[in-house]
Coordinates of N, CA and C in Angstrom, one line a residue:
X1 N 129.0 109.0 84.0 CA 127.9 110.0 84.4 C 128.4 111.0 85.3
X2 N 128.1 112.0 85.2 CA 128.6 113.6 86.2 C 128.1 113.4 87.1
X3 N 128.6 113.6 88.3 CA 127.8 114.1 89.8 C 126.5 114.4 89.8
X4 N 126.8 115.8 88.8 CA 125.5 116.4 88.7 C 124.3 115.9 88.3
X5 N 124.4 115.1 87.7 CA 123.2 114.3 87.3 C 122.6 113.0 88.1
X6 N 124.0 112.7 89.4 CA 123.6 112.0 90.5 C 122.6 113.0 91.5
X7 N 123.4 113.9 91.7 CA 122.6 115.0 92.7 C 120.7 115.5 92.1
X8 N 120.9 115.0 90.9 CA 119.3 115.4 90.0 C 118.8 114.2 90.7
X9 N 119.1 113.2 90.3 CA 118.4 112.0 90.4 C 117.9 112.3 92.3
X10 N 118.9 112.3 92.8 CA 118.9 111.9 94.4 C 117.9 113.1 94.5
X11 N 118.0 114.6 94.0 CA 116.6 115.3 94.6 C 115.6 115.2 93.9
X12 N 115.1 114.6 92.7 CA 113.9 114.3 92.4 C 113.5 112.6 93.3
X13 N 113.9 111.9 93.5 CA 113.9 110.9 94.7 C 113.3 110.9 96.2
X14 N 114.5 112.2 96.3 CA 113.8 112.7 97.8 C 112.9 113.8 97.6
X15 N 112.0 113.8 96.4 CA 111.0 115.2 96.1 C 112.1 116.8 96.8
X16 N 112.7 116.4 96.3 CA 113.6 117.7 96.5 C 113.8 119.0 95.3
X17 N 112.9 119.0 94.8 CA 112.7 119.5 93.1 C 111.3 120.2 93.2
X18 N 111.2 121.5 92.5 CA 110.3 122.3 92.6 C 109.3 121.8 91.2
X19 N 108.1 121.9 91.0 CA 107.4 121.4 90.0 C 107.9 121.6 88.5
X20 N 108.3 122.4 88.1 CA 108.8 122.9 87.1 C 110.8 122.0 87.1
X21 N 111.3 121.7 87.6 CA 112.4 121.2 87.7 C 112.0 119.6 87.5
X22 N 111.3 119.3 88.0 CA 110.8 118.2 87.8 C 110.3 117.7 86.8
X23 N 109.2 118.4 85.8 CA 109.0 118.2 84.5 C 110.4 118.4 83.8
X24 N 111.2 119.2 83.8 CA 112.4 119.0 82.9 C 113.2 117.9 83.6
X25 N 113.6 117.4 84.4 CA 114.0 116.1 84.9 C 113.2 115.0 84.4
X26 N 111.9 114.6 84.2 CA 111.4 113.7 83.4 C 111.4 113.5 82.1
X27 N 111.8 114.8 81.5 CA 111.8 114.9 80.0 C 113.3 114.5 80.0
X28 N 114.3 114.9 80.7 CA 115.2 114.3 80.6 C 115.7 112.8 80.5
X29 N 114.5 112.1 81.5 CA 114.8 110.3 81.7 C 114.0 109.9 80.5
X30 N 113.1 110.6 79.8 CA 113.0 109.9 78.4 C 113.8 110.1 77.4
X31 N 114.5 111.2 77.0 CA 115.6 111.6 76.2 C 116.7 110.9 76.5
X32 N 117.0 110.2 77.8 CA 118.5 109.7 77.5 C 118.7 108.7 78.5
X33 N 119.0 107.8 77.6 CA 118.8 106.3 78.0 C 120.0 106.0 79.3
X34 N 120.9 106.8 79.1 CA 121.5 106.3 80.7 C 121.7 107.1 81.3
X35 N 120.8 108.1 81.7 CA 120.3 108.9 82.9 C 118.9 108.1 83.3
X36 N 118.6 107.5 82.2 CA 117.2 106.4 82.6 C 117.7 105.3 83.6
X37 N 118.5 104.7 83.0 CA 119.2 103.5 83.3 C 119.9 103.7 84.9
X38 N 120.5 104.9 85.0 CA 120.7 105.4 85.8 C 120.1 105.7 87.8
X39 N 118.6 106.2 86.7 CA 118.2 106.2 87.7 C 117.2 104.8 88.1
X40 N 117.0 104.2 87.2 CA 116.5 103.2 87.5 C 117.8 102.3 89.1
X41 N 118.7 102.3 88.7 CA 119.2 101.5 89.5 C 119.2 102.1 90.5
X42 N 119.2 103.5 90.8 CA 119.1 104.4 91.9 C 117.9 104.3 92.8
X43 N 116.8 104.3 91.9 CA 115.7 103.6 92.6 C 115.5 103.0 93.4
X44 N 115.9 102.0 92.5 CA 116.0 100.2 93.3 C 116.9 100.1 94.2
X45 N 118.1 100.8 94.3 CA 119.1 100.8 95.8 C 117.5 101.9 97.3
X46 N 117.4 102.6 96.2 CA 116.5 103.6 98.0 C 115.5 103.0 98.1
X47 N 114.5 102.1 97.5 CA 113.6 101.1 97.6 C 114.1 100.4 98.4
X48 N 115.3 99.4 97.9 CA 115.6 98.5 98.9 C 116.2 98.7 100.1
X49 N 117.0 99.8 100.2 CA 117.2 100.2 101.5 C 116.2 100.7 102.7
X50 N 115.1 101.1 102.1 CA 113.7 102.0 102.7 C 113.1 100.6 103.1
X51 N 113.5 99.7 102.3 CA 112.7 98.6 102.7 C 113.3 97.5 104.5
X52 N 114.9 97.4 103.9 CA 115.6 97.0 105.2 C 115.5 98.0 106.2
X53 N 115.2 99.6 106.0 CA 114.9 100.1 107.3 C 113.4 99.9 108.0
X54 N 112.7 99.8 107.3 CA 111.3 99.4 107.7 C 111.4 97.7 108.3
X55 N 112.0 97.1 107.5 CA 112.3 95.4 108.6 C 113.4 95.6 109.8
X56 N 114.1 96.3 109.9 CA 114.6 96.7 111.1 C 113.9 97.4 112.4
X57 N 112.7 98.4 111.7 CA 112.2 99.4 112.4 C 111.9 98.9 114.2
X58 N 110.8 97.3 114.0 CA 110.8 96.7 115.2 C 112.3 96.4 116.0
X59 N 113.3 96.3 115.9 CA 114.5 95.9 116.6 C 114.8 97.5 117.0
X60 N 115.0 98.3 115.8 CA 115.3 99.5 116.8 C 114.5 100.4 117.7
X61 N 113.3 100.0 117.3 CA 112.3 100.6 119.3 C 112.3 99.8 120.1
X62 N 112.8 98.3 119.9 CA 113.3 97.7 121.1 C 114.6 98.0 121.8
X63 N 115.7 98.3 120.8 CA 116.8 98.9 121.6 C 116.7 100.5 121.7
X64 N 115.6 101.2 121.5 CA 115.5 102.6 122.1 C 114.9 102.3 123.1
X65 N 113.5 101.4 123.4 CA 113.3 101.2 124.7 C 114.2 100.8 125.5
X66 N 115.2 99.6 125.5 CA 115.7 99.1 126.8 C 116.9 100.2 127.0
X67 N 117.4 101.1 126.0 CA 118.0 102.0 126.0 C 117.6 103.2 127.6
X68 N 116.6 103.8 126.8 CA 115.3 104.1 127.8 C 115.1 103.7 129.1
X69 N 115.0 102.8 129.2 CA 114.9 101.9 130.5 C 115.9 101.9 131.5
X70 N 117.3 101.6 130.5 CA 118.2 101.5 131.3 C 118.9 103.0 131.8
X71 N 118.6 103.9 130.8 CA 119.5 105.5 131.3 C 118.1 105.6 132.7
X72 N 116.9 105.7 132.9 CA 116.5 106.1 133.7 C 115.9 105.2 134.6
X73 N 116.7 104.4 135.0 CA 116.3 103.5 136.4 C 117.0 104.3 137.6

């Protein structure tokens, strides 16, 4: 698969795509089975990583607080 069709995926993901780009990017994930396949797995990596930052989220305001705490005592 080309870059460029990594860089499609990754800005229709991060809504990085104007409405009109985006309809031709969907027509594209039905037309071709491993740009589908493709982005399916791409998905499921920013899902799951969105997901380990949200189960982290609590640990890192606790080390921004004591962070916090400790530069201004």
């Amino acid at each position: 698969m080309k870059r460029k069709q990594y860089e499609k995926i990754d800005d229709y993901l991060n809504g990085n795509m104007d409405e009109q780009a985006v309809i031709r990017f969907e027509l594209e994930l039905k037309n071709d089975p491993v740009l589908a396949e493709e982005f399916s797995i791409m998905e499921g990596v920013k899902e799951m990583l969105n997901r380990r930052a949200l189960l982290k989220f609590p640990e890192t305001v606790e080390q921004a607080r004591q962070y916090y705490h400790n530069t201004n005592v």
